[in-house]
């Protein structure tokens, strides 16, 4: 095999090893997490949509009614069984005191919901960051491998070009020598005639 054919075979063999175009292993995961983040609405808390709040509300309302009834009954017992404005006020005060606990529970439930929202958003952001870092590492590795392939291809291309140039020069020298021989031979023949 000539050096030109050998150089061409090496170049062709190397070009056949060209890495395929980069394909992300993380694109779908990144898009999915970004979609979840984009889909997160701003935080809001509606206690009427919270089952735990409804349970607390029912319990505190029952307790407040009982406290109201007990306070009015106690006031009535003190006044000799007669209803009085004092009894009504005592009952309302007991009711309001019992219901104040519901306000504290509501604040606690709000804080829990906010913490859950914040944690979920933070978890998604961390997950996205992890996928993006893995993507960047994969792409950097691909770029390095592609650059190495391209450098080696350039080496084989250069070797092929050198062999082609040498082959052309050899043909030119051979063709020039043949032309010189033919020219000398023609001159000798002309001189003989």
Coordinates of N, CA and C in Angstrom, one line a residue:
X1 N 0.9 -1.2 0.0 CA 0.0 0.0 0.0 C 0.9 1.2 0.0
X2 N 0.6 2.2 -0.9 CA 1.4 3.4 -0.9 C 1.2 4.3 0.3
X3 N 2.1 5.2 0.5 CA 2.0 6.1 1.7 C 0.8 7.0 1.6
X4 N 0.4 7.3 0.3 CA -0.8 8.1 0.1 C -2.0 7.3 0.4
X5 N -2.1 6.1 0.0 CA -3.3 5.2 0.3 C -3.4 4.9 1.8
X6 N -2.2 4.7 2.4 CA -2.2 4.4 3.8 C -2.7 5.7 4.6
X7 N -2.2 6.9 4.2 CA -2.6 8.1 4.9 C -4.1 8.3 4.7
X8 N -4.6 8.0 3.5 CA -6.1 8.2 3.3 C -6.9 7.2 4.1
X9 N -6.4 6.0 4.2 CA -7.1 5.0 5.0 C -7.2 5.4 6.5
X10 N -6.1 5.9 7.0 CA -6.0 6.3 8.4 C -7.0 7.5 8.6
X11 N -7.0 8.4 7.7 CA -7.9 9.6 7.8 C -9.3 9.1 7.8
X12 N -9.7 8.3 6.8 CA -11.1 7.8 6.7 C -11.5 7.0 8.0
X13 N -10.6 6.2 8.5 CA -10.9 5.4 9.6 C -11.1 6.3 10.8
X14 N -10.3 7.3 11.0 CA -10.5 8.3 12.1 C -11.8 9.1 11.9
X15 N -12.1 9.5 10.7 CA -13.3 10.3 10.5 C -14.6 9.5 10.9
X16 N -14.5 8.2 10.7 CA -15.6 7.3 11.0 C -15.8 7.2 12.5
X17 N -14.8 7.6 13.3 CA -14.9 7.6 14.8 C -15.4 8.9 15.3
X18 N -15.9 9.8 14.4 CA -16.3 11.1 14.9 C -17.4 11.0 15.9
X19 N -17.3 11.7 17.1 CA -18.4 11.6 18.1 C -19.7 12.1 17.5
X20 N -20.8 11.4 18.0 CA -22.1 11.9 17.6 C -22.4 13.2 18.2
X21 N -23.4 13.9 17.7 CA -23.7 15.2 18.3 C -24.1 15.0 19.7
X22 N -23.8 16.1 20.5 CA -24.1 16.0 21.9 C -25.6 15.8 22.2
X23 N -26.0 14.9 23.0 CA -27.4 14.7 23.4 C -27.4 14.7 25.0
X24 N -28.2 15.6 25.5 CA -28.3 15.8 26.9 C -29.1 14.6 27.6
X25 N -28.5 14.1 28.6 CA -29.2 13.1 29.4 C -30.1 13.7 30.5
X26 N -29.9 15.0 30.7 CA -30.6 15.7 31.8 C -31.7 16.7 31.3
X27 N -31.8 16.9 30.0 CA -32.8 17.9 29.5 C -34.2 17.7 30.0
X28 N -34.7 16.5 29.9 CA -36.1 16.2 30.3 C -36.2 16.4 31.8
X29 N -35.2 16.0 32.6 CA -35.3 16.2 34.0 C -35.2 17.7 34.4
X30 N -34.3 18.4 33.7 CA -34.2 19.9 33.9 C -35.5 20.6 33.6
X31 N -36.0 20.2 32.4 CA -37.3 20.8 32.0 C -38.4 20.5 32.9
X32 N -38.5 19.3 33.4 CA -39.5 18.9 34.4 C -39.5 19.7 35.7
X33 N -38.2 19.8 36.2 CA -38.1 20.6 37.5 C -38.4 22.1 37.2
X34 N -37.9 22.6 36.1 CA -38.2 24.0 35.8 C -39.7 24.2 35.6
X35 N -40.4 23.3 35.0 CA -41.8 23.4 34.9 C -42.5 23.4 36.2
X36 N -42.0 22.6 37.2 CA -42.6 22.6 38.5 C -42.4 23.9 39.2
X37 N -41.1 24.4 39.1 CA -40.9 25.7 39.7 C -41.7 26.8 39.1
X38 N -41.8 26.8 37.7 CA -42.6 27.9 37.1 C -44.0 27.7 37.4
X39 N -44.5 26.5 37.7 CA -45.9 26.3 38.0 C -46.3 26.6 39.5
X40 N -45.2 26.8 40.3 CA -45.5 27.1 41.7 C -46.1 28.5 41.8
X41 N -47.2 28.6 42.3 CA -47.8 30.0 42.5 C -47.2 30.6 43.7
X42 N -47.4 31.9 43.8 CA -46.9 32.6 45.0 C -47.6 32.0 46.2
X43 N -46.9 32.0 47.3 CA -47.5 31.4 48.6 C -48.7 32.2 49.0
X44 N -49.7 31.4 49.3 CA -50.9 31.9 50.0 C -51.5 30.8 50.9
X45 N -52.1 31.3 51.9 CA -52.7 30.3 52.8 C -54.2 30.7 53.1
X46 N -55.0 29.8 52.8 CA -56.5 29.9 53.1 C -56.9 28.9 54.1
X47 N -57.1 29.3 55.4 CA -57.4 28.3 56.4 C -58.7 27.5 56.1
X48 N -59.6 28.1 55.4 CA -60.9 27.4 55.2 C -60.6 26.2 54.2
X49 N -59.5 26.2 53.6 CA -59.2 25.0 52.7 C -58.3 24.0 53.4
X50 N -58.0 24.3 54.6 CA -57.1 23.4 55.4 C -57.9 22.5 56.3
X51 N -57.8 21.2 56.1 CA -58.6 20.3 56.9 C -58.2 20.3 58.4
X52 N -56.9 20.6 58.7 CA -56.5 20.7 60.1 C -57.1 21.9 60.7
X53 N -57.2 23.0 60.0 CA -57.8 24.2 60.5 C -59.3 23.9 60.9
X54 N -60.0 23.3 60.0 CA -61.4 23.0 60.2 C -61.6 22.1 61.4
X55 N -60.7 21.2 61.7 CA -60.8 20.4 62.9 C -60.6 21.2 64.1
X56 N -59.5 22.1 64.1 CA -59.3 22.9 65.2 C -60.4 23.9 65.4
X57 N -61.0 24.5 64.4 CA -62.1 25.4 64.5 C -63.3 24.8 65.1
X58 N -63.6 23.6 64.7 CA -64.8 22.9 65.3 C -64.5 22.6 66.8
X59 N -63.3 22.2 67.1 CA -63.0 21.9 68.5 C -63.0 23.1 69.4
X60 N -62.4 24.2 68.9 CA -62.4 25.5 69.6 C -63.8 26.1 69.8
X61 N -64.6 25.9 68.7 CA -65.9 26.5 68.8 C -66.8 25.7 69.8
X62 N -66.6 24.4 69.8 CA -67.3 23.6 70.9 C -66.9 24.0 72.3
X63 N -65.5 24.1 72.4 CA -65.0 24.5 73.7 C -65.5 25.9 74.1
X64 N -65.5 26.9 73.2 CA -66.0 28.2 73.4 C -67.4 28.3 73.8
X65 N -68.3 27.5 73.2 CA -69.7 27.4 73.5 C -69.9 26.9 74.9
X66 N -69.1 25.8 75.2 CA -69.2 25.2 76.6 C -68.7 26.3 77.6
X67 N -67.6 27.0 77.3 CA -67.1 28.0 78.2 C -68.1 29.1 78.4
X68 N -68.8 29.5 77.4 CA -69.8 30.5 77.4 C -71.0 30.0 78.3
X69 N -71.4 28.8 78.1 CA -72.5 28.3 78.8 C -72.2 28.1 80.3
X70 N -71.0 27.6 80.6 CA -70.5 27.5 82.0 C -70.4 28.8 82.7
X71 N -69.9 29.8 82.0 CA -69.7 31.1 82.6 C -71.1 31.7 82.9
X72 N -72.0 31.6 82.0 CA -73.3 32.1 82.2 C -74.0 31.4 83.4
X73 N -73.8 30.1 83.4 CA -74.4 29.2 84.4 C -73.9 29.6 85.8
X74 N -72.6 29.8 85.9 CA -71.9 30.2 87.1 C -72.4 31.6 87.6
X75 N -72.5 32.5 86.6 CA -73.0 33.8 86.9 C -74.4 33.8 87.4
X76 N -75.2 32.9 86.8 CA -76.7 32.8 87.2 C -76.7 32.2 88.6
X77 N -75.9 31.2 88.9 CA -75.9 30.6 90.2 C -75.5 31.6 91.3
X78 N -74.6 32.5 90.9 CA -74.1 33.5 91.9 C -75.2 34.5 92.2
X79 N -76.0 34.8 91.1 CA -77.0 35.8 91.2 C -78.3 35.2 91.7
X80 N -78.4 34.0 92.0 CA -79.6 33.4 92.6 C -80.5 32.8 91.5
X81 N -79.9 32.5 90.3 CA -80.7 31.9 89.2 C -81.3 32.9 88.3
X82 N -81.0 34.2 88.5 CA -81.6 35.2 87.6 C -80.5 35.5 86.5
X83 N -81.0 35.6 85.3 CA -80.1 36.0 84.2 C -79.7 37.5 84.4
X84 N -78.5 37.8 84.1 CA -78.0 39.2 84.3 C -77.1 39.5 83.1
X85 N -76.9 40.8 83.0 CA -75.9 41.3 82.0 C -74.5 40.8 82.3
X86 N -74.2 40.7 83.6 CA -72.9 40.2 84.1 C -72.7 38.7 83.5
X87 N -73.7 37.9 83.6 CA -73.7 36.5 83.1 C -73.4 36.5 81.6
X88 N -74.1 37.4 80.9 CA -73.9 37.5 79.4 C -72.5 37.9 79.1
X89 N -72.0 38.9 79.8 CA -70.7 39.4 79.6 C -69.6 38.3 79.9
X90 N -69.9 37.7 81.0 CA -68.9 36.6 81.4 C -68.9 35.5 80.4
X91 N -70.1 35.1 79.9 CA -70.2 34.1 78.9 C -69.4 34.5 77.6
X92 N -69.7 35.8 77.2 CA -69.0 36.3 76.0 C -67.5 36.3 76.2
X93 N -67.1 36.7 77.3 CA -65.6 36.8 77.6 C -65.0 35.4 77.6
X94 N -65.7 34.4 78.2 CA -65.2 33.1 78.2 C -65.1 32.5 76.7
X95 N -66.1 32.9 75.9 CA -66.2 32.4 74.5 C -65.0 33.0 73.8
X96 N -64.8 34.3 73.9 CA -63.7 35.0 73.2 C -62.3 34.5 73.6
X97 N -62.2 34.2 74.9 CA -60.9 33.7 75.4 C -60.6 32.3 74.8
X98 N -61.7 31.5 74.7 CA -61.5 30.1 74.1 C -61.2 30.2 72.6
X99 N -61.8 31.2 71.9 CA -61.6 31.3 70.5 C -60.3 32.0 70.2
X100 N -59.7 32.7 71.1 CA -58.3 33.2 70.9 C -57.3 32.2 70.6
X101 N -57.5 31.0 71.2 CA -56.6 29.9 71.0 C -56.6 29.5 69.5
X102 N -57.8 29.6 68.9 CA -57.9 29.3 67.4 C -57.0 30.2 66.6
X103 N -56.9 31.5 67.0 CA -56.1 32.4 66.3 C -54.6 32.0 66.4
X104 N -54.2 31.6 67.5 CA -52.8 31.1 67.7 C -52.6 29.8 66.8
X105 N -53.6 28.9 66.8 CA -53.5 27.7 65.9 C -53.4 28.1 64.5
X106 N -54.2 29.1 64.1 CA -54.2 29.6 62.7 C -52.8 30.1 62.3
X107 N -52.2 30.9 63.2 CA -50.8 31.4 62.9 C -49.8 30.2 62.8
X108 N -50.0 29.2 63.7 CA -49.1 28.1 63.6 C -49.3 27.3 62.3
X109 N -50.6 27.1 61.9 CA -50.8 26.4 60.6 C -50.3 27.2 59.4
X110 N -50.4 28.5 59.5 CA -49.9 29.4 58.4 C -48.3 29.2 58.3
X111 N -47.7 29.2 59.5 CA -46.2 29.0 59.5 C -45.8 27.7 59.0
X112 N -46.6 26.6 59.3 CA -46.3 25.3 58.8 C -46.4 25.3 57.3
X113 N -47.5 25.9 56.8 CA -47.8 25.9 55.3 C -46.7 26.6 54.6
X114 N -46.3 27.8 55.2 CA -45.2 28.6 54.6 C -43.9 27.8 54.6
X115 N -43.6 27.1 55.7 CA -42.3 26.3 55.7 C -42.4 25.2 54.7
X116 N -43.5 24.5 54.6 CA -43.6 23.4 53.6 C -43.4 24.0 52.2
X117 N -44.1 25.1 51.9 CA -43.9 25.8 50.6 C -42.5 26.1 50.3
X118 N -41.8 26.8 51.3 CA -40.4 27.2 51.1 C -39.5 26.0 51.0
X119 N -39.8 24.9 51.7 CA -39.0 23.7 51.6 C -39.1 23.1 50.3
X120 N -40.3 23.0 49.8 CA -40.6 22.4 48.5 C -39.9 23.2 47.4
X121 N -40.0 24.5 47.4 CA -39.3 25.3 46.4 C -37.8 25.2 46.5
X122 N -37.3 25.1 47.7 CA -35.8 25.0 47.9 C -35.3 23.6 47.4
X123 N -36.1 22.6 47.7 CA -35.8 21.2 47.2 C -35.7 21.2 45.7
X124 N -36.7 21.8 45.1 CA -36.7 21.8 43.6 C -35.6 22.6 43.0
X125 N -35.2 23.7 43.7 CA -34.1 24.5 43.2 C -32.8 23.8 43.4
X126 N -32.6 23.0 44.5 CA -31.5 22.2 44.7 C -31.4 21.1 43.6
X127 N -32.5 20.5 43.4 CA -32.6 19.4 42.4 C -32.2 19.9 41.0
X128 N -32.7 21.1 40.7 CA -32.4 21.7 39.4 C -30.9 22.0 39.3
X129 N -30.4 22.6 40.4 CA -29.0 22.9 40.4 C -28.1 21.7 40.2
X130 N -28.5 20.6 40.8 CA -27.8 19.3 40.7 C -27.8 18.8 39.2
X131 N -29.0 18.9 38.6 CA -29.1 18.4 37.2 C -28.3 19.3 36.3
X132 N -28.3 20.6 36.5 CA -27.6 21.6 35.7 C -26.1 21.3 35.8
X133 N -25.6 21.1 37.0 CA -24.2 20.8 37.2 C -23.8 19.5 36.5
X134 N -24.6 18.5 36.6 CA -24.3 17.2 35.9 C -24.3 17.4 34.4
X135 N -25.3 18.2 34.0 CA -25.3 18.6 32.5 C -24.1 19.3 32.1
X136 N -23.6 20.2 32.9 CA -22.4 21.0 32.5 C -21.2 20.1 32.5
X137 N -21.1 19.2 33.4 CA -20.0 18.2 33.4 C -20.0 17.3 32.2
X138 N -21.2 16.8 31.9 CA -21.3 15.9 30.7 C -20.9 16.7 29.5
X139 N -21.4 17.9 29.3 CA -21.1 18.7 28.1 C -19.6 19.0 28.0
X140 N -19.0 19.3 29.2 CA -17.6 19.6 29.2 C -16.8 18.4 28.8
X141 N -17.2 17.2 29.3 CA -16.5 15.9 28.9 C -16.7 15.7 27.4
X142 N -17.9 15.9 26.9 CA -18.1 15.8 25.4 C -17.2 16.7 24.6
X143 N -17.2 18.0 25.1 CA -16.3 19.0 24.4 C -14.9 18.5 24.3
X144 N -14.4 18.0 25.5 CA -13.0 17.6 25.5 C -12.8 16.4 24.6
X145 N -13.7 15.4 24.6 CA -13.6 14.3 23.7 C -13.6 14.7 22.3
X146 N -14.5 15.6 22.0 CA -14.6 16.1 20.6 C -13.4 16.8 20.1
X147 N -12.8 17.6 21.0 CA -11.6 18.4 20.7 C -10.4 17.4 20.5
X148 N -10.4 16.4 21.3 CA -9.3 15.4 21.1 C -9.5 14.7 19.8
X149 N -10.7 14.3 19.4 CA -11.0 13.7 18.1 C -10.6 14.6 17.0
X150 N -10.9 15.9 17.1 CA -10.7 16.9 16.1 C -9.1 17.1 15.9
X151 N -8.4 17.1 17.0 CA -7.0 17.3 17.0 C -6.3 16.1 16.2
X152 N -6.8 14.9 16.6 CA -6.2 13.7 15.9 C -6.6 13.7 14.4
X153 N -7.8 14.1 14.1 CA -8.3 14.2 12.7 C -7.4 15.1 11.9
X154 N -7.1 16.3 12.5 CA -6.2 17.3 11.9 C -4.8 16.7 11.7
X155 N -4.3 15.9 12.6 CA -3.1 15.2 12.4 C -3.1 14.3 11.2
X156 N -4.2 13.5 11.1 CA -4.3 12.5 10.0 C -4.5 13.3 8.7
X157 N -5.2 14.4 8.7 CA -5.4 15.2 7.5 C -4.1 15.8 7.1
X158 N -3.3 16.3 8.0 CA -2.0 16.8 7.7 C -1.1 15.8 7.1
X159 N -1.1 14.6 7.7 CA -0.3 13.5 7.1 C -0.8 13.1 5.7
X160 N -2.1 13.1 5.5 CA -2.6 12.8 4.2 C -2.2 13.9 3.2
X161 N -2.3 15.1 3.6 CA -1.9 16.2 2.7 C -0.4 16.2 2.3
X162 N 0.4 15.8 3.3 CA 1.8 15.7 3.1 C 2.1 14.5 2.1
X163 N 1.4 13.4 2.3 CA 1.6 12.3 1.4 C 1.1 12.6 0.0
X164 N 0.0 13.3 -0.1 CA -0.5 13.7 -1.4 C 0.4 14.7 -2.1
X165 N 1.0 15.6 -1.4 CA 2.0 16.5 -1.9 C 3.2 15.8 -2.4
X166 N 3.7 14.9 -1.6 CA 4.9 14.1 -2.0 C 4.6 13.2 -3.2
X167 N 3.4 12.7 -3.3 CA 3.0 11.8 -4.4 C 3.0 12.7 -5.7
X168 N 2.4 13.9 -5.6 CA 2.3 14.8 -6.7 C 3.7 15.2 -7.2
X169 N 4.6 15.5 -6.2 CA 5.9 15.9 -6.6 C 6.6 14.8 -7.3
X170 N 6.4 13.6 -6.8 CA 7.1 12.4 -7.4 C 6.6 12.2 -8.9
X171 N 5.3 12.4 -9.1 CA 4.7 12.3 -10.4 C 5.3 13.4 -11.3
X172 N 5.4 14.6 -10.7 CA 5.9 15.7 -11.5 C 7.4 15.4 -11.9
X173 N 8.2 14.9 -11.0 CA 9.6 14.6 -11.3 C 9.6 13.5 -12.3
X174 N 8.8 12.5 -12.1 CA 8.8 11.4 -13.1 C 8.3 11.9 -14.5
X175 N 7.4 12.7 -14.5 CA 6.8 13.2 -15.7 C 7.9 14.2 -16.4
X176 N 8.6 14.9 -15.6 CA 9.6 15.9 -16.1 C 10.8 15.1 -16.6
X177 N 11.2 14.0 -16.0 CA 12.3 13.2 -16.5 C 11.9 12.5 -17.8
X178 N 10.7 12.0 -17.9 CA 10.2 11.4 -19.1 C 10.2 12.4 -20.2
X179 N 9.7 13.6 -19.9 CA 9.7 14.7 -21.0 C 11.1 15.1 -21.4
X180 N 12.0 15.1 -20.5 CA 13.4 15.4 -20.8 C 14.0 14.3 -21.7
X181 N 13.8 13.1 -21.3 CA 14.3 11.9 -22.1 C 13.6 12.0 -23.5
X182 N 12.3 12.2 -23.6 CA 11.7 12.3 -24.9 C 12.2 13.5 -25.7
X183 N 12.5 14.6 -25.0 CA 13.0 15.8 -25.7 C 14.4 15.5 -26.3
X184 N 15.2 14.9 -25.5 CA 16.6 14.6 -25.9 C 16.6 13.5 -27.0
X185 N 15.7 12.6 -26.9 CA 15.6 11.5 -27.9 C 15.1 12.2 -29.2
X186 N 14.2 13.1 -29.1 CA 13.6 13.8 -30.3 C 14.7 14.6 -31.0
X187 N 15.6 15.2 -30.2 CA 16.7 16.1 -30.7 C 17.7 15.2 -31.4
X188 N 17.9 14.0 -30.8 CA 18.9 13.1 -31.4 C 18.4 12.6 -32.7
X189 N 17.1 12.3 -32.8 CA 16.5 11.8 -34.0 C 16.5 12.8 -35.1
X190 N 16.3 14.0 -34.7 CA 16.2 15.1 -35.6 C 17.6 15.3 -36.2
X191 N 18.6 15.2 -35.3 CA 20.0 15.4 -35.8 C 20.4 14.2 -36.7
X192 N 19.9 13.1 -36.6 CA 20.2 12.0 -37.5 C 19.5 12.1 -38.8
X193 N 18.5 12.8 -38.9 CA 17.8 12.9 -40.1 C 18.4 13.9 -41.0

